[in-house]
Each structure stands twice: as structure tokens, then as C-alpha cells.
Short mmCIF file of N, CA and C in Angstrom, two decimals:
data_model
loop_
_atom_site.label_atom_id
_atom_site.label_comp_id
_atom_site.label_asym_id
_atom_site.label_seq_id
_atom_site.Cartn_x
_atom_site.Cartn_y
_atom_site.Cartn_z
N UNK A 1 124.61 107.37 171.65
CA UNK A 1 125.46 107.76 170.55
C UNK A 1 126.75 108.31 171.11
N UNK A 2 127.77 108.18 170.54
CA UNK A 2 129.06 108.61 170.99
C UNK A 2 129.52 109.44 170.12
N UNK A 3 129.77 110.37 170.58
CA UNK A 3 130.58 111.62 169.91
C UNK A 3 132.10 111.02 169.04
N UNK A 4 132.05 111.36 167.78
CA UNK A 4 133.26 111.06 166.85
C UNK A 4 134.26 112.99 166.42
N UNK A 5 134.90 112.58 166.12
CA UNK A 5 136.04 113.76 166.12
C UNK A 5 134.92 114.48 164.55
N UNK A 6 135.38 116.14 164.87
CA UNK A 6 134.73 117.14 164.51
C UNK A 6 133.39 116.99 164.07
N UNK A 7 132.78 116.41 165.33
CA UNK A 7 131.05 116.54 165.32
C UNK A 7 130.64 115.55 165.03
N UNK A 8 131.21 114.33 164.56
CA UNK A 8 130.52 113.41 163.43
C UNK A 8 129.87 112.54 164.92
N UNK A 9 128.96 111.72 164.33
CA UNK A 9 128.32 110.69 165.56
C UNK A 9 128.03 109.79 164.68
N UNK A 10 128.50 108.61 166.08
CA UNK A 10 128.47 107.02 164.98
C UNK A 10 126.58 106.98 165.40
N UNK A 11 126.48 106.10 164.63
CA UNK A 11 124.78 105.88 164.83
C UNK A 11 124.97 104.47 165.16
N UNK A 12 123.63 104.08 166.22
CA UNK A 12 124.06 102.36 166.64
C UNK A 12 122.78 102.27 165.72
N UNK A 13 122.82 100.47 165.41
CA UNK A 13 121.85 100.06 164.57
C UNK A 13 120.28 99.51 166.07
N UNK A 14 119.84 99.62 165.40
CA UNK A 14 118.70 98.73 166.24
C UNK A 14 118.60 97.62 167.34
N UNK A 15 117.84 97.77 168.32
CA UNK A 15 118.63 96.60 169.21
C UNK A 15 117.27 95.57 169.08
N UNK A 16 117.49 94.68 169.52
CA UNK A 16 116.68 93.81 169.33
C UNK A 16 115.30 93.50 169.60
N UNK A 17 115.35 94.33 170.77
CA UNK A 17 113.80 94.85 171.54
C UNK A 17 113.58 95.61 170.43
N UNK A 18 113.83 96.20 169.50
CA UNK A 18 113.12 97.30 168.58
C UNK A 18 112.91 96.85 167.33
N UNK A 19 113.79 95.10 166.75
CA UNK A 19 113.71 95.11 165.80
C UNK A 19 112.18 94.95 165.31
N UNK A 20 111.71 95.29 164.09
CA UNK A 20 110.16 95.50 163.14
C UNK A 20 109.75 96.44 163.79
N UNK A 21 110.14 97.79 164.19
CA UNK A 21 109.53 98.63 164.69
C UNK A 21 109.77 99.88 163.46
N UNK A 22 109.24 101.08 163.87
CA UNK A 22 109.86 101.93 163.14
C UNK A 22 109.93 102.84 164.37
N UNK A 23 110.24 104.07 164.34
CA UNK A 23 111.09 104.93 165.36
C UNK A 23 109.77 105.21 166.70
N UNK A 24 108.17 105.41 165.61
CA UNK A 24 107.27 105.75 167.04
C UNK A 24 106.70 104.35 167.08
N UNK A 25 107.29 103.34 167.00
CA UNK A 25 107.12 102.10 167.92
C UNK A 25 105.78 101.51 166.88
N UNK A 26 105.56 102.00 165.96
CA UNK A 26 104.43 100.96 164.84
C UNK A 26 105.20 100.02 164.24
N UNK A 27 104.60 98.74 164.32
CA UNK A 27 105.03 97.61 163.74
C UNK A 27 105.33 97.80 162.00
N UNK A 28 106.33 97.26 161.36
CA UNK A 28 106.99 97.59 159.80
C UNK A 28 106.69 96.22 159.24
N UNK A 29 106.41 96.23 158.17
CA UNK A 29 107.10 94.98 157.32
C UNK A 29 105.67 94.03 157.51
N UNK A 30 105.65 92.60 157.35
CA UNK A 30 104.31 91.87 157.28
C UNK A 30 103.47 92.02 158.02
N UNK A 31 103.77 92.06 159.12
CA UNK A 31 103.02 92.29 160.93
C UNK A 31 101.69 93.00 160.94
N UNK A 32 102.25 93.75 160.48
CA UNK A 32 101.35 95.21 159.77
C UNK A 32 100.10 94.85 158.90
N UNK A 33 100.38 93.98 157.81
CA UNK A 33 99.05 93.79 157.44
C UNK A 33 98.54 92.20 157.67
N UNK A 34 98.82 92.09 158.89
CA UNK A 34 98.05 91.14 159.67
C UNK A 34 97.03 91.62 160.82
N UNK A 35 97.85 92.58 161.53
CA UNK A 35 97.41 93.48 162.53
C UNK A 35 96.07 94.23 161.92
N UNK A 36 95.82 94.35 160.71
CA UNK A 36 94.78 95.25 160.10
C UNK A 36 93.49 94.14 159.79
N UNK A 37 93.82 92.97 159.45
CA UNK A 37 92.84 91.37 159.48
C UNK A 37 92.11 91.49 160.92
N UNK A 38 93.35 91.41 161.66
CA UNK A 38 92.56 91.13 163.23
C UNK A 38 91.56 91.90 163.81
N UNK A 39 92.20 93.21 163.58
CA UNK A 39 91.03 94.79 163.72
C UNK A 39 89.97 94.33 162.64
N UNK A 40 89.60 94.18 161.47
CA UNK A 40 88.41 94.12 161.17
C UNK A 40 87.31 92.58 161.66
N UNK A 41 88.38 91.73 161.78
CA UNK A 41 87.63 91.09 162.36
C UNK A 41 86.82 90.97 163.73
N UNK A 42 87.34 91.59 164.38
CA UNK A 42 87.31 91.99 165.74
C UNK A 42 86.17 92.83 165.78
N UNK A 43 86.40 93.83 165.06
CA UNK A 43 85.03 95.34 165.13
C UNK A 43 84.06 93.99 164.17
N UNK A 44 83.90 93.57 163.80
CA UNK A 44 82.39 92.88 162.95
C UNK A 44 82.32 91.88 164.22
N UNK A 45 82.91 90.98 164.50
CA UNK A 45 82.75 90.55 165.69
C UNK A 45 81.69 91.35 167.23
N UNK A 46 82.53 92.07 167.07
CA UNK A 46 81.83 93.50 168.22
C UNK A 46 80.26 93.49 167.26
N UNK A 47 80.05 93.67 166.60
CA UNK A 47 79.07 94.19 165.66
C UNK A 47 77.72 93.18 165.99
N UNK A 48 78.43 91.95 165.73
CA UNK A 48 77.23 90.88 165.75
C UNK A 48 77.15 90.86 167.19
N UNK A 49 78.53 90.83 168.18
CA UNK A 49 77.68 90.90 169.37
C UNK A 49 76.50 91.37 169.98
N UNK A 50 76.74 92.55 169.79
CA UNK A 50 75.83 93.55 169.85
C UNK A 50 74.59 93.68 169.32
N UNK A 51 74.44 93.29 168.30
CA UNK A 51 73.19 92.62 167.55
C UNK A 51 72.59 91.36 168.30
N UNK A 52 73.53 90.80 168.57
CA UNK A 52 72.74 88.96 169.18
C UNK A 52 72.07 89.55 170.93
N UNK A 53 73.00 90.60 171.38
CA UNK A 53 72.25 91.00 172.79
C UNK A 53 71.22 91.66 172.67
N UNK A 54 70.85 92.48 171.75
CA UNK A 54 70.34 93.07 171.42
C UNK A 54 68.89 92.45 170.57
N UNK A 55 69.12 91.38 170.85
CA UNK A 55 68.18 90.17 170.24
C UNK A 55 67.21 90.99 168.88
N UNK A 56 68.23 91.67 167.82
CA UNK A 56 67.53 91.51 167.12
C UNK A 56 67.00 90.80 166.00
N UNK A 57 65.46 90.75 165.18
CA UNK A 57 65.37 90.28 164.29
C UNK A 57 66.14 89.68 163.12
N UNK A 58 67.37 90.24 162.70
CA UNK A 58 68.28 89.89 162.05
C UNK A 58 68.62 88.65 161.91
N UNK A 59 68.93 87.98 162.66
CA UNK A 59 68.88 86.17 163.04
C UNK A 59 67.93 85.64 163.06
N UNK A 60 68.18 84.41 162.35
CA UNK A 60 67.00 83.42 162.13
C UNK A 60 67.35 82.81 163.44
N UNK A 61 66.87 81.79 163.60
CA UNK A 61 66.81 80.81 164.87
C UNK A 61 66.43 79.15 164.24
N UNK A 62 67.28 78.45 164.10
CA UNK A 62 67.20 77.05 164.01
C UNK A 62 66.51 76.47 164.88
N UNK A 63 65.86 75.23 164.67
CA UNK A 63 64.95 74.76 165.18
C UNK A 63 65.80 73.28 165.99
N UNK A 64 66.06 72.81 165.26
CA UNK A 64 67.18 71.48 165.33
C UNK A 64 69.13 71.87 165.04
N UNK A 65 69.41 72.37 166.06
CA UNK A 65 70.45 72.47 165.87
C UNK A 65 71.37 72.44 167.63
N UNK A 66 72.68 71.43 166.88
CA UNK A 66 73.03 70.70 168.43
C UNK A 66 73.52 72.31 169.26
N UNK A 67 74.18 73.02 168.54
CA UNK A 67 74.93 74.76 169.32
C UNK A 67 74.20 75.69 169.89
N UNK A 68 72.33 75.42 169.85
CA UNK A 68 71.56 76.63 169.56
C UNK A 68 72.07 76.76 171.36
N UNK A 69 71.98 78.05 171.47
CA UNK A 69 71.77 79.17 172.29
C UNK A 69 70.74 80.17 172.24
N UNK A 70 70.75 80.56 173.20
CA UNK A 70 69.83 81.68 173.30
C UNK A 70 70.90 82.97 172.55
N UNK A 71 69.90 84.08 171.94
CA UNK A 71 70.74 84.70 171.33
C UNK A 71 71.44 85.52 171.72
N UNK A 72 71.03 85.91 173.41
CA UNK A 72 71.95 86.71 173.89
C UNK A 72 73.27 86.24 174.30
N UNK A 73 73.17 84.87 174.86
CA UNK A 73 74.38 84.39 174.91
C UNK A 73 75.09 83.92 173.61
N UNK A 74 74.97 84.09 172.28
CA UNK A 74 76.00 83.87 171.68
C UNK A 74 76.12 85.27 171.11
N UNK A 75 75.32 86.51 171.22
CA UNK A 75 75.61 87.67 171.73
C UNK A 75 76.63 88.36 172.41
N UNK A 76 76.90 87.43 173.37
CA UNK A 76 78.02 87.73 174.62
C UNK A 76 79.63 87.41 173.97
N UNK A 77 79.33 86.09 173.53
CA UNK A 77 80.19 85.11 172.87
C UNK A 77 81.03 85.60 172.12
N UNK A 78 80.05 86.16 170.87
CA UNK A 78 80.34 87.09 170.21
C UNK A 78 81.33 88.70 170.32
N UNK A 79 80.67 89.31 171.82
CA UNK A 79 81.62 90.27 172.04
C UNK A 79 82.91 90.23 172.65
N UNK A 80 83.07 89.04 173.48
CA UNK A 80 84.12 88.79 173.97
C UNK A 80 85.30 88.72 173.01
N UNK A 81 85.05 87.89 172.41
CA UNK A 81 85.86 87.12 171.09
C UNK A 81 86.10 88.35 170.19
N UNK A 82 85.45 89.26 169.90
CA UNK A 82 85.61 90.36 169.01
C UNK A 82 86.46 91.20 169.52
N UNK A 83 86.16 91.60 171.29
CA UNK A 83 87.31 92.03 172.06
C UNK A 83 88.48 91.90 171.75
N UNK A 84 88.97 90.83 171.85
CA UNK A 84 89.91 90.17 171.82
C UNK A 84 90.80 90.10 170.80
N UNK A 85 90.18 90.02 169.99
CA UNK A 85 90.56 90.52 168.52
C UNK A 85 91.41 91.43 168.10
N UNK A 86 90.48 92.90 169.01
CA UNK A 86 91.12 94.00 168.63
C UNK A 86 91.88 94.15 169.42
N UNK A 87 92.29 93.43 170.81
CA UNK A 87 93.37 93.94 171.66
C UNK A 87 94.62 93.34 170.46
N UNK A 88 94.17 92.34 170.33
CA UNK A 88 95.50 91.51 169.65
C UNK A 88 95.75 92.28 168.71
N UNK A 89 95.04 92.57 167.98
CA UNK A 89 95.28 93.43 166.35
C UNK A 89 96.13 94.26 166.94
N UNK A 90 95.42 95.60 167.55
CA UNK A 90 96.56 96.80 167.96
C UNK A 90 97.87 95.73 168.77
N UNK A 91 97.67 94.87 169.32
CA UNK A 91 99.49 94.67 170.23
C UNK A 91 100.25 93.98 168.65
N UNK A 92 99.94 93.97 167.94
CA UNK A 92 100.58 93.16 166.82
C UNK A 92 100.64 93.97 165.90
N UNK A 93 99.87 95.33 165.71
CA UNK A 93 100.15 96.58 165.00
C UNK A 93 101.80 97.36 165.66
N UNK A 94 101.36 97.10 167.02
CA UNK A 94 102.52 97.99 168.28
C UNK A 94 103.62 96.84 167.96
N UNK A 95 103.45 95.86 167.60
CA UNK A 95 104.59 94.76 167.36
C UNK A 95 104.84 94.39 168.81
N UNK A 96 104.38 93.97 169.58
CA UNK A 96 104.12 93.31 171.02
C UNK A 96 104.17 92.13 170.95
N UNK A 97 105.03 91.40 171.18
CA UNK A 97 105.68 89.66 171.33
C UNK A 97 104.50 88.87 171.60
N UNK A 98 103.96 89.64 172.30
CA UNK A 98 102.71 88.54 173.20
C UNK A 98 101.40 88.41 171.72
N UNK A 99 101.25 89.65 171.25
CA UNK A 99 100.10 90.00 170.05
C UNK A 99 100.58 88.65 169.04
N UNK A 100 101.98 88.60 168.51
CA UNK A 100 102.22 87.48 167.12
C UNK A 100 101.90 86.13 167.62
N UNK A 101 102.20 86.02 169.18
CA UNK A 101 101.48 84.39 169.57
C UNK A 101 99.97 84.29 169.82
N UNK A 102 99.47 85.65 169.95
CA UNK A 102 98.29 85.42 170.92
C UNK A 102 97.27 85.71 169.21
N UNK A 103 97.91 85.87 168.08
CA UNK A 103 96.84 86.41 166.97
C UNK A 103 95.99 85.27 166.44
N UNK A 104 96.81 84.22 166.43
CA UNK A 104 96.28 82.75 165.45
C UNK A 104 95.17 81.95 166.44
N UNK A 105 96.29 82.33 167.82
CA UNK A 105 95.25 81.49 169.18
C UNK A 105 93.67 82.14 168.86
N UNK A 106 93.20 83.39 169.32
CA UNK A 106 92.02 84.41 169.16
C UNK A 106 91.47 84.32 167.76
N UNK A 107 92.59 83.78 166.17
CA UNK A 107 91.55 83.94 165.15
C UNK A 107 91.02 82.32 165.11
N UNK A 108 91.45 81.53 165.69
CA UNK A 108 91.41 79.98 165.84
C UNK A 108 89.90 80.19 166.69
N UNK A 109 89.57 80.60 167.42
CA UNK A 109 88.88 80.64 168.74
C UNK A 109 87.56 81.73 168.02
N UNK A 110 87.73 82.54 166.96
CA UNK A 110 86.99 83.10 166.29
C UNK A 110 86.38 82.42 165.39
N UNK A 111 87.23 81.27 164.48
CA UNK A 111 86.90 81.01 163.61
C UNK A 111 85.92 79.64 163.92
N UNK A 112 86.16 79.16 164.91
CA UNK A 112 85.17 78.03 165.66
C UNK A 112 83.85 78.46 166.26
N UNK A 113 83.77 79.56 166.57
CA UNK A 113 82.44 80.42 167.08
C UNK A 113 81.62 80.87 165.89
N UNK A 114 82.33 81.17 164.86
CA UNK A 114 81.93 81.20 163.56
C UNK A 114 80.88 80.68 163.10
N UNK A 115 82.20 78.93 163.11
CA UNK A 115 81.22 78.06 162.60
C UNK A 115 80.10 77.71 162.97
N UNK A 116 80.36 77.80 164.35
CA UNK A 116 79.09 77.35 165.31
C UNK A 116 78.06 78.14 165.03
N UNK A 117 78.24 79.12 164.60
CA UNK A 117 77.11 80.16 164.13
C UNK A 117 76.15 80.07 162.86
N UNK A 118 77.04 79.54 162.20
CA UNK A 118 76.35 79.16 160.68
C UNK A 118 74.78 79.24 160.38
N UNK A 119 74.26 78.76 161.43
CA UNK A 119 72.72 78.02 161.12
C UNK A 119 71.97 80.02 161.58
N UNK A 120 72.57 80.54 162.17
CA UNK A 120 71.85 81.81 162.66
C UNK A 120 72.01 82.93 161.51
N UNK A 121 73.71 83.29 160.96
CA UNK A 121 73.35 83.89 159.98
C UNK A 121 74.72 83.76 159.19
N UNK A 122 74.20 82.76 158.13
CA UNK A 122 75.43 82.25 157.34
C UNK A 122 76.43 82.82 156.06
N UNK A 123 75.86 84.17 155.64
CA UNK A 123 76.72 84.64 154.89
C UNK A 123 77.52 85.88 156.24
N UNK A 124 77.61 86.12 156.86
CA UNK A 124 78.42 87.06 157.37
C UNK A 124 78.98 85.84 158.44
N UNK A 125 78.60 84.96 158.79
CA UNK A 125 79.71 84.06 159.33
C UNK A 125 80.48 83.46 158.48
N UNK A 126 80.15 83.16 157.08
CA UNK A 126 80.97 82.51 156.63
C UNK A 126 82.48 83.43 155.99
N UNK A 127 81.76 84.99 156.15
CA UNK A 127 82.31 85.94 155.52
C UNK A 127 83.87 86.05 156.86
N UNK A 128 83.49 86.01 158.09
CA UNK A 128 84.08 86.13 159.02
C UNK A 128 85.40 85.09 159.05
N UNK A 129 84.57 83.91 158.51
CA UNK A 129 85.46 83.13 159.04
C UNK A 129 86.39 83.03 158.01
N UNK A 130 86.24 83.43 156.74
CA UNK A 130 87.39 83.33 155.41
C UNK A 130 88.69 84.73 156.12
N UNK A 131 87.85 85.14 156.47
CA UNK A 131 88.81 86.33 156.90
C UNK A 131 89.89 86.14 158.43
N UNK A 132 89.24 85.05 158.94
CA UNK A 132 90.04 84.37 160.13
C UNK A 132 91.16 83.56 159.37
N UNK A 133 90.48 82.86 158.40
CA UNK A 133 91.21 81.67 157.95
C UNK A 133 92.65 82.75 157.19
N UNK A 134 92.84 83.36 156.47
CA UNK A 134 93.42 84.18 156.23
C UNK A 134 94.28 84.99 157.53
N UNK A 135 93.65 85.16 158.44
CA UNK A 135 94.89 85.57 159.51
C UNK A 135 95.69 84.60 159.88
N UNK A 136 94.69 83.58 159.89
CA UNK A 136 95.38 82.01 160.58
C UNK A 136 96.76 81.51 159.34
N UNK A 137 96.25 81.75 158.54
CA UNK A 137 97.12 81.16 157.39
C UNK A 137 98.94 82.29 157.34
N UNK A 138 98.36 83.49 157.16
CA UNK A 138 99.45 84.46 156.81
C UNK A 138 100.10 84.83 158.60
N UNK A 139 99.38 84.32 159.82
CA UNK A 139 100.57 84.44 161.08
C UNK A 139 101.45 83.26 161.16
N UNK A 140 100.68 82.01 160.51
CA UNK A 140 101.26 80.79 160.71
C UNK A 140 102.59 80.79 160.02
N UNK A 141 102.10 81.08 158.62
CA UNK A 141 103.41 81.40 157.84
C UNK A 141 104.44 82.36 157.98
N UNK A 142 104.32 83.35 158.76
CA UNK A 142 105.31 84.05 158.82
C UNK A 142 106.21 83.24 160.51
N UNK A 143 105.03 82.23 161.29
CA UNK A 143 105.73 81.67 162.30
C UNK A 143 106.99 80.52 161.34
N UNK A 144 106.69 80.31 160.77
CA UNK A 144 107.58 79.18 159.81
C UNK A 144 108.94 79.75 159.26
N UNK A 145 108.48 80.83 158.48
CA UNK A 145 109.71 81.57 157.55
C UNK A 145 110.73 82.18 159.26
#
């Protein structure tokens, strides 16, 4: 800021590294409630992981099905991908360049593990994946506008 005659100070506007920020560096404006999609998807993600390692009862087990796994490994699958999620969510809450490319990649990559899941437990995958499809839809579109 540069000092103006009797006290006054010009104010600079925003530079470009800062624009969608607000002053303690939280993402403003749409970003924001995308960043909040990714976090819940992410923690339910975490959730079922943890459940599938945890091999519990909760899951059925298909008999004929081309994806089956053992349940700890789509257990694993599961936590990774949920990880991931939430790193992206918070860098895209923080408004982090890398978070707005890396959100659609991770809900794309969620929403295919999803599917693959179907036959084990199909209302909370299918629940998952409307909620991917919805991140996928509202990052894409704001990549457009």
C-alpha cells in the first residue's frame, strides 16, 4: 500500500494468485460448494472402507459377478479413493489450482468403483455415486463457464 497525502492509502485490488479467495485464504463463490460434495463423499468413502477391511457382515457377497473381490481388497479400494477425496475437497475449499483439476479426475475414479460395487451394497453405492455425478457435473460446468 502506498501512502496518499494526509493519511489516506490507496488500496490495491487483488492479484491474481488470490483471485476466489477471501482474506484467510478460504475459497468464495461456487468452489465452495463443490469442495463440501467432495468432503462428504470422501468421509462415506473412508466409511465403507473401513467396513469392507473390516470384513463386516454388512455386505452381501455375489456369487457370479465379473468385479468380485475379496472384501478386504475393495475395502482398501475403497479407502484410498475416499482419501483422496478429502485431500481434494479441502485443496478446492483452500482454492488450490491443482484441487479444481484434480476434483472431477478423483469423483470420475469414485464414481467407477461405485459402480463396480453395486452387487455388494447397492443403495449406499448408488447413493454415492449420484453424489459423484453431481460433483462431476457442477466442476465440469464451472470448467466451461
Amino acid at each position: 500500500m502506498a501512502d496518499m497525502p494526509h493519511g489516506a492509502r490507496h488500496e490495491t485490488g487483488p492479484t491474481d494468485r488470490d483471485a476466489g479467495r477471501s482474506d484467510d485464504g478460504r475459497s468464495t463463490g461456487p468452489m465452495r460448494y463443490f469442495g463440501v460434495p467432495l468432503l462428504v463423499s470422501g468421509v462415506l468413502g473412508v466409511l465403507q472402507g473401513i467396513t469392507g477391511i473390516a470384513e463386516d457382515r454388512l455386505y452381501g457377497v455375489p456369487r457370479h459377478y465379473e468385479y468380485r473381490f475379496d472384501l478386504t481388497s475393495w475395502g482398501w479400494i475403497h479407502l484410498v479413493v475416499g482419501v483422496a477425496l478429502i485431500v481434494v475437497g479441502v485443496a478446492t475449499l483452500r482454492s488450490m489450482s491443482w484441487g479444481r483439476a484434480a476434483g472431477p479426475a478423483t469423483a470420475a475414479v469414485s464414481l467407477v468403483t461405485q459402480f463396480m460395487f453395486i452387487p455388494y451394497y447397492p443403495l449406499w453405492s448408488i447413493s454415492v455415486m449420484a453424489l459423484d455425478l453431481i460433483i462431476l457435473w457442477g466442476l465440469a460446468r464451472l470448467a466451461v463457464v
